[in-house]
MMTF fields as JSON, N, C-alpha, C and O atoms, coordinates in Angstrom:
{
  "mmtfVersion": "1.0.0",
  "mmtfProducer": "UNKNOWN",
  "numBonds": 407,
  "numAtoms": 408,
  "numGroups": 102,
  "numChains": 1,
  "numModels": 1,
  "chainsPerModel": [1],
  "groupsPerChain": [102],
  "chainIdList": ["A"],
  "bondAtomList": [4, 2, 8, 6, 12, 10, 16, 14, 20, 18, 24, 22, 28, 26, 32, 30, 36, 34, 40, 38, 44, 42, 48, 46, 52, 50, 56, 54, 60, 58, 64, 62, 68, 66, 72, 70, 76, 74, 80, 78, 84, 82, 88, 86, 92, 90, 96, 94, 100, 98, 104, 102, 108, 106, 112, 110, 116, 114, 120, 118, 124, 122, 128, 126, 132, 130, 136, 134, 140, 138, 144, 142, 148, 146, 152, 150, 156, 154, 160, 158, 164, 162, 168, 166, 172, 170, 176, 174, 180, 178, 184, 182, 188, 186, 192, 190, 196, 194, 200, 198, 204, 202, 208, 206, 212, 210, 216, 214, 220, 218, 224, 222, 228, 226, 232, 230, 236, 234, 240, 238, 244, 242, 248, 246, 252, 250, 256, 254, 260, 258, 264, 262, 268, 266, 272, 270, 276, 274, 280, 278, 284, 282, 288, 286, 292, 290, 296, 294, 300, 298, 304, 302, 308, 306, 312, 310, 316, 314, 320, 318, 324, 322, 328, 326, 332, 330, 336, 334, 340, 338, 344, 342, 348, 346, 352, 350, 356, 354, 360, 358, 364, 362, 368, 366, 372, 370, 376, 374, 380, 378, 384, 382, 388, 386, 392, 390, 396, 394, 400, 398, 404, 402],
  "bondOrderList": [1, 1, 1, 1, 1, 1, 1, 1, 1, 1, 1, 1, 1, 1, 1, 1, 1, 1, 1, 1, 1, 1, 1, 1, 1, 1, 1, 1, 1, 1, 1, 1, 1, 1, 1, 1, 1, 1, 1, 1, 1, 1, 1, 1, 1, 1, 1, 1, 1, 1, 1, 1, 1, 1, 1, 1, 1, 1, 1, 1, 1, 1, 1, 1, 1, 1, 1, 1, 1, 1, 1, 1, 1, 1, 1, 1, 1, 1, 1, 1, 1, 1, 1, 1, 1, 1, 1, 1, 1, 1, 1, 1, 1, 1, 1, 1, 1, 1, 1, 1, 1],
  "groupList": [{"groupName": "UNK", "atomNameList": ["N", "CA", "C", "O"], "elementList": ["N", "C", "C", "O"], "formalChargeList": [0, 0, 0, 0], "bondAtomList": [1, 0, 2, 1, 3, 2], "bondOrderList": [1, 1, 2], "singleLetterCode": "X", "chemCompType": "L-PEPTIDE LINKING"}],
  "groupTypeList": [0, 0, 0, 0, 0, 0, 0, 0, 0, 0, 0, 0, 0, 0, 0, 0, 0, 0, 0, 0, 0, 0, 0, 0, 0, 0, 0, 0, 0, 0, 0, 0, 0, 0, 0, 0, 0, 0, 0, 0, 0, 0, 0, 0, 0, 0, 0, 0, 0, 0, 0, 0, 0, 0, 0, 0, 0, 0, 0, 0, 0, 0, 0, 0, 0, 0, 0, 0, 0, 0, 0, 0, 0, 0, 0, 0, 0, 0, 0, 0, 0, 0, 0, 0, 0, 0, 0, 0, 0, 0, 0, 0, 0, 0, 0, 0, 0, 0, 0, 0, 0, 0],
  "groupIdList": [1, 2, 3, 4, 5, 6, 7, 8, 9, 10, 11, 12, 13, 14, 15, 16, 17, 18, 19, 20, 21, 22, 23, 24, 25, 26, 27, 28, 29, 30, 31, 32, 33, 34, 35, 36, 37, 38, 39, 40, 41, 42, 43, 44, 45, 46, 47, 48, 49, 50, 51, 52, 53, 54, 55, 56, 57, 58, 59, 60, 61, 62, 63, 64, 65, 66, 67, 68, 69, 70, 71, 72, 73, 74, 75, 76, 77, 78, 79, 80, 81, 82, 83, 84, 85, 86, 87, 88, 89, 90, 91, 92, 93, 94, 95, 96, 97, 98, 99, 100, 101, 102],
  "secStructList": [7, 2, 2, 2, 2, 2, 2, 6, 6, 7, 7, 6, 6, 6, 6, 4, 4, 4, 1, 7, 7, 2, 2, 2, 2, 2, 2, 2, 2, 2, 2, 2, 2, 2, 2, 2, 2, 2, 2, 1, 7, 1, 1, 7, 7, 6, 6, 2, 2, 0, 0, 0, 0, 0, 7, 1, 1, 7, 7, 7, 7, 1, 4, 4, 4, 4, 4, 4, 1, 2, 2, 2, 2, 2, 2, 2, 2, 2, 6, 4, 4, 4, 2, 2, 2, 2, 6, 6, 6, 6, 6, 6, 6, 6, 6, 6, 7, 7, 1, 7, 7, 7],
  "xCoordList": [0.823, 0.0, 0.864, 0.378, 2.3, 2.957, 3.281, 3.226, 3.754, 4.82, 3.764, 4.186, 2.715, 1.243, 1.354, 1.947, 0.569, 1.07, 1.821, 1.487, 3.192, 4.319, 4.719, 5.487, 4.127, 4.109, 3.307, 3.702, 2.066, 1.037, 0.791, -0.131, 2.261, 2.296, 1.999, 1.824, 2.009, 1.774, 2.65, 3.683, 2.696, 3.641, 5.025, 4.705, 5.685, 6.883, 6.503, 6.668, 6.1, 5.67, 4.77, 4.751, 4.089, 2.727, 3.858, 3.668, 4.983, 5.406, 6.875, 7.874, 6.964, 8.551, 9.138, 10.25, 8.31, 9.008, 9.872, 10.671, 9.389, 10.35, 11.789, 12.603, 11.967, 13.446, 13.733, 13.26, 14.695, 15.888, 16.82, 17.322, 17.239, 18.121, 19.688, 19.881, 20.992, 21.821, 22.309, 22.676, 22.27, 22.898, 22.268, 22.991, 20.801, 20.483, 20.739, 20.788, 20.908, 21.518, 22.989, 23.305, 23.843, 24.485, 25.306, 26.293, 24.148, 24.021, 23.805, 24.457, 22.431, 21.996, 22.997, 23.072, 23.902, 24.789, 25.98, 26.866, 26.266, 27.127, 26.467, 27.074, 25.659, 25.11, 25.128, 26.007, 24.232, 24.522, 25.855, 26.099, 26.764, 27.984, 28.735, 29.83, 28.167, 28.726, 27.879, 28.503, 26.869, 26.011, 26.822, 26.954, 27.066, 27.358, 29.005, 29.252, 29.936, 31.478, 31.208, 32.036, 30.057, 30.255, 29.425, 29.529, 28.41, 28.156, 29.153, 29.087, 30.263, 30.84, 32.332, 33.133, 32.077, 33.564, 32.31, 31.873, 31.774, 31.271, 32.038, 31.437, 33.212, 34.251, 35.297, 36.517, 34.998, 35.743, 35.206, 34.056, 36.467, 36.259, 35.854, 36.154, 34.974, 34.817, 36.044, 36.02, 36.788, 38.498, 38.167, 37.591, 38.665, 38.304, 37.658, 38.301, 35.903, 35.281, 35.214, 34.434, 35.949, 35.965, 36.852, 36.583, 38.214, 39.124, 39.282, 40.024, 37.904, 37.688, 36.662, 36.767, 35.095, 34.239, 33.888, 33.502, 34.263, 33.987, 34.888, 34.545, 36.081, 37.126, 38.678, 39.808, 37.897, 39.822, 40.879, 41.927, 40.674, 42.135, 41.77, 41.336, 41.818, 41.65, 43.32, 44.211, 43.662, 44.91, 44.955, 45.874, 43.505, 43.367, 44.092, 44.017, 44.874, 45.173, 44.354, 43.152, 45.104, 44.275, 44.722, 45.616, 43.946, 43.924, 43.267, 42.367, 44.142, 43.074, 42.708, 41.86, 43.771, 43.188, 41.941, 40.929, 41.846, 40.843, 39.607, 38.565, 39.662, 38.501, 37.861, 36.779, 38.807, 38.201, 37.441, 36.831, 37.729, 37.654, 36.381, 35.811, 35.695, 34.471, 34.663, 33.733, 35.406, 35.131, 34.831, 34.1, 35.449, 34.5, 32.83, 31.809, 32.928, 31.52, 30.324, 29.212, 30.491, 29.946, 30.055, 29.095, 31.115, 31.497, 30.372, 29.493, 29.981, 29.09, 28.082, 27.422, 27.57, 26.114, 25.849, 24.825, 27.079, 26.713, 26.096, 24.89, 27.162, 27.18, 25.322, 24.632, 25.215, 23.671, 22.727, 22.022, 22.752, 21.648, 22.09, 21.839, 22.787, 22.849, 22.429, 22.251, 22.2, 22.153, 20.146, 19.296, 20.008, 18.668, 17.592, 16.42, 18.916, 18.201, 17.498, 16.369, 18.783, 18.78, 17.245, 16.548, 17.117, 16.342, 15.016, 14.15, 14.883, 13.344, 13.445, 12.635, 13.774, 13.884, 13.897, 13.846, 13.991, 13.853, 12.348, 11.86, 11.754, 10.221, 10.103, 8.922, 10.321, 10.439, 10.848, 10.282, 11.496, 11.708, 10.632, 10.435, 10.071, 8.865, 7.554, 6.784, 7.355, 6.666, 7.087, 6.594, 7.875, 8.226, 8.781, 8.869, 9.234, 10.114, 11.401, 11.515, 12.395, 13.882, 14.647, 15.829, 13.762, 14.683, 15.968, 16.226, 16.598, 17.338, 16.482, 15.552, 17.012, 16.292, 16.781, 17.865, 16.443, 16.848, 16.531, 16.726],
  "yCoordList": [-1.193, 0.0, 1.252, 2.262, 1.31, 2.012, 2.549, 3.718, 1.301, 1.396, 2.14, 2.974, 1.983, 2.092, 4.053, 4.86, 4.308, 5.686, 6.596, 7.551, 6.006, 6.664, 6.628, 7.351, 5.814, 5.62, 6.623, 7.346, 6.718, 7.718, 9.048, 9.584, 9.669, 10.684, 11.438, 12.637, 10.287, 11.09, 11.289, 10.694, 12.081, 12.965, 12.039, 11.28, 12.102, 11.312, 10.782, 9.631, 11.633, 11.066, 10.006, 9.179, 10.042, 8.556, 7.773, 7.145, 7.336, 6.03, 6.236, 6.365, 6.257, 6.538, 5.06, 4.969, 3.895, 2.277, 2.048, 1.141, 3.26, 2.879, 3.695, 3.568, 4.535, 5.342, 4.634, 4.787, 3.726, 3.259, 4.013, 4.78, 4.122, 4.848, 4.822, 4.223, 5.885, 5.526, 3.937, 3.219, 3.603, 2.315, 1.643, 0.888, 1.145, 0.389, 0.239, -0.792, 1.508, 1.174, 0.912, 0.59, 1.203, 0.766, -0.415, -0.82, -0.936, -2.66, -3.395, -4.3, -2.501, -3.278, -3.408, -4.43, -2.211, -2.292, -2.908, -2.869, -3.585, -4.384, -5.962, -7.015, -5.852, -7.604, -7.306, -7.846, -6.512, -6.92, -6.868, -7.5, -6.14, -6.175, -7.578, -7.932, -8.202, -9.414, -10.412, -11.185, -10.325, -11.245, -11.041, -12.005, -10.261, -9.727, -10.619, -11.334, -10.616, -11.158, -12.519, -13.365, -12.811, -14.694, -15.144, -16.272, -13.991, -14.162, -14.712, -15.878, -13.64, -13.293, -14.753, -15.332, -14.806, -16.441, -16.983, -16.358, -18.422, -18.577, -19.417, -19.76, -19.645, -20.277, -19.018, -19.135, -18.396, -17.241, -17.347, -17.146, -17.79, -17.645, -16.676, -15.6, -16.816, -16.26, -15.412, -14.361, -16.121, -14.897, -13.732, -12.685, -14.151, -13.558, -12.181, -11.148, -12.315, -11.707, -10.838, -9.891, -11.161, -10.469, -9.547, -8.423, -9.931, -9.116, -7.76, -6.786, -8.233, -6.766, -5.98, -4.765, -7.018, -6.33, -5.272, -4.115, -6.391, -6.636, -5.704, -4.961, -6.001, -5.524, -5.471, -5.924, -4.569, -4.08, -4.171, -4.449, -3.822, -3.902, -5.026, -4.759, -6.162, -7.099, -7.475, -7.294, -7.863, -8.454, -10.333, -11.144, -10.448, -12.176, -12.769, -12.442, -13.826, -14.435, -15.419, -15.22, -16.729, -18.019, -18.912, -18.798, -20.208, -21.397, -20.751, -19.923, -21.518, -22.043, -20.792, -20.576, -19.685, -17.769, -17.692, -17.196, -17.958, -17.129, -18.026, -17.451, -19.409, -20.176, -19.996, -20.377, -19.362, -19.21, -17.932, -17.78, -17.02, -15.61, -15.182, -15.717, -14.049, -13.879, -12.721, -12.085, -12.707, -11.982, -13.067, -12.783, -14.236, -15.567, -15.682, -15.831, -15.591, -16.158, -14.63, -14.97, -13.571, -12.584, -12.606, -12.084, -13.142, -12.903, -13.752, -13.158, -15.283, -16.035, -15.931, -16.966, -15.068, -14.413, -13.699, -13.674, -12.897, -11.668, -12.59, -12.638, -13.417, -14.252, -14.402, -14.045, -15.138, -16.394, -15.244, -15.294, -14.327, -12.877, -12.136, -10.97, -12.323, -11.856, -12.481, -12.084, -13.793, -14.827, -14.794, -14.804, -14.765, -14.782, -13.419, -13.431, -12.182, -10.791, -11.264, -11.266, -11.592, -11.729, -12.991, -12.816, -13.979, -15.293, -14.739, -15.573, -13.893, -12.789, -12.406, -13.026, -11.974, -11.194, -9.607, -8.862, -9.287, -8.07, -7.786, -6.734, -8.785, -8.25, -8.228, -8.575, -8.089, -8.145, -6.15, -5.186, -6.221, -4.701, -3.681, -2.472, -4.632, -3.707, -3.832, -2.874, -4.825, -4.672, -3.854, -4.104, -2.85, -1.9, -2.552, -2.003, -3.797, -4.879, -4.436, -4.881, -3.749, -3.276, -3.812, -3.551, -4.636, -5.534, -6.208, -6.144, -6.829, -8.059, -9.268, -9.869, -9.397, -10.393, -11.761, -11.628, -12.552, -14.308, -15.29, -16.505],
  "zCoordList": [0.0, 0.0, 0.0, -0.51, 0.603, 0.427, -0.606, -0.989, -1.211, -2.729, -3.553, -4.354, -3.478, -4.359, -4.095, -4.809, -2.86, -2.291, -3.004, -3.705, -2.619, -3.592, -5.177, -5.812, -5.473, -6.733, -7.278, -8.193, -6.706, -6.763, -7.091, -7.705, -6.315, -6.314, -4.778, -4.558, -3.809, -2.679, -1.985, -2.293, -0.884, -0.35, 0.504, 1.419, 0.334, 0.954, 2.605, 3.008, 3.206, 4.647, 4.734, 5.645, 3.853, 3.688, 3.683, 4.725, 3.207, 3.032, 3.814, 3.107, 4.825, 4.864, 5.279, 5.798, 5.015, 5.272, 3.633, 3.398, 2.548, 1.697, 1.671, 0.757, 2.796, 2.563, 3.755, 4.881, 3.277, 4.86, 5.461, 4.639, 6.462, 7.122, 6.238, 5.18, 7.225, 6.202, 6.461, 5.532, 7.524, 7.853, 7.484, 6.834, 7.375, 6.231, 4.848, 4.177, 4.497, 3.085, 2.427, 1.281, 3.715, 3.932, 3.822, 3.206, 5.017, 5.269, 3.715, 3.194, 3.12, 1.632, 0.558, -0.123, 0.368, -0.41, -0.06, -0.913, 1.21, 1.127, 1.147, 0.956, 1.313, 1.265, -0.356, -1.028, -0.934, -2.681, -3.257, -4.285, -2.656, -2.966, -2.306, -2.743, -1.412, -1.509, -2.656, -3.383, -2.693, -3.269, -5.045, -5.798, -5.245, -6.988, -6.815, -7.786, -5.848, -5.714, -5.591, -5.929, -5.112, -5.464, -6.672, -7.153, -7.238, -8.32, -9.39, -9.78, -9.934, -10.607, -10.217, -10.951, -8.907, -8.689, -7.724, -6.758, -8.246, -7.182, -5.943, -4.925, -6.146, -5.762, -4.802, -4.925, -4.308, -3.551, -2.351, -1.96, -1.642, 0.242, 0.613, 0.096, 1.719, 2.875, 3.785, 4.426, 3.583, 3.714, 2.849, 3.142, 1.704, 0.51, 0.78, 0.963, 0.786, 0.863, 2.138, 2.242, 2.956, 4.463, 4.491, 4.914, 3.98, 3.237, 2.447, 2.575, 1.258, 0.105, 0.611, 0.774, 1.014, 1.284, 2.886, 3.054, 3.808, 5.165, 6.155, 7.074, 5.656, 6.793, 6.109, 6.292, 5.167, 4.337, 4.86, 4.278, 6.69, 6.938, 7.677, 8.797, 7.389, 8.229, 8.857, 8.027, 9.937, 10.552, 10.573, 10.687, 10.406, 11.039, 9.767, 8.583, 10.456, 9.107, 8.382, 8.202, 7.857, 7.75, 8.431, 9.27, 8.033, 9.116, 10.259, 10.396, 11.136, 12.848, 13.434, 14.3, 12.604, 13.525, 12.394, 12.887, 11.416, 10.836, 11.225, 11.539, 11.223, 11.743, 13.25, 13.697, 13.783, 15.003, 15.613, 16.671, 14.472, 14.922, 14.587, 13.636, 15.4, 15.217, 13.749, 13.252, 13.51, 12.08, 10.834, 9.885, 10.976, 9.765, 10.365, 9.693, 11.432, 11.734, 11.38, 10.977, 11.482, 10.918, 9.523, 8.957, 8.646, 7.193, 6.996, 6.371, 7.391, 7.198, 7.618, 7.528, 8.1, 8.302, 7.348, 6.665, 7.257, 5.909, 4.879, 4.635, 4.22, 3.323, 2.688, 1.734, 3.92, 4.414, 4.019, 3.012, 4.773, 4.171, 3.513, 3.817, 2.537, 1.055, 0.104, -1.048, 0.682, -0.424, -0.201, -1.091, 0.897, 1.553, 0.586, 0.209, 0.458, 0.292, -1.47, -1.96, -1.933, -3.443, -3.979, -4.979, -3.134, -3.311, -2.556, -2.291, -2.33, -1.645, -0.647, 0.042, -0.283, 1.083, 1.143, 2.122, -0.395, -1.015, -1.171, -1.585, -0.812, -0.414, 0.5, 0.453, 1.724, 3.186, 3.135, 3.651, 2.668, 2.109, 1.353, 1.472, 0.585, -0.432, 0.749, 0.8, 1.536, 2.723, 3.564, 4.664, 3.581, 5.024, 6.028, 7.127, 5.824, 7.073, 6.521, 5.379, 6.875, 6.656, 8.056, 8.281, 9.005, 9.93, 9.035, 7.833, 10.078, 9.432, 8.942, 9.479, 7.928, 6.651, 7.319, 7.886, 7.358, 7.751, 6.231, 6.229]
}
């Protein structure tokens, strides 16, 4: 009913579940920006991606430091709801739900 609203021509305040904050969009453009890097290799670690996208300056290395560290286990959340956003969860969004997507 929102999207409808604005589409409409009505006034920006009727719908404000379609403008996300900056940190939401934020958040969105890096989950699609991960989602587009395993597109393109779908074969690219989770290092990898924690590395370019996540945490440029990352220090952790690999092996048993990077498996253990709570920066893989966030990279693999990102991952999981990017993959989640792209396969619908981007309607969870056109519904005014801009929570975290599962």
């Amino acid at each position: 009913a929102a999207l409808e609203s604005w589409l409409s021509g009505a006034a920006r305040a009727k719908a404000p579940a379609l403008y996300p904050t900056r940190y939401q969009a934020g958040r969105l453009a890096m989950l699609l920006a991960i989602f587009d890097l395993r597109a393109d290799d779908p074969h690219v670690s989770s290092h990898a991606i924690a590395r370019r996208l996540i945490y440029p300056r990352m220090s952790v290395g690999r092996g048993a430091e990077w498996k253990a560290s709570a920066e893989r286990r966030r990279t693999q959340r990102l991952i999981r709801e990017a993959e989640a956003l792209v396969s619908g969860g981007y309607l969870a969004l056109l519904a005014g739900r801009l929570g975290r997507q599962k």
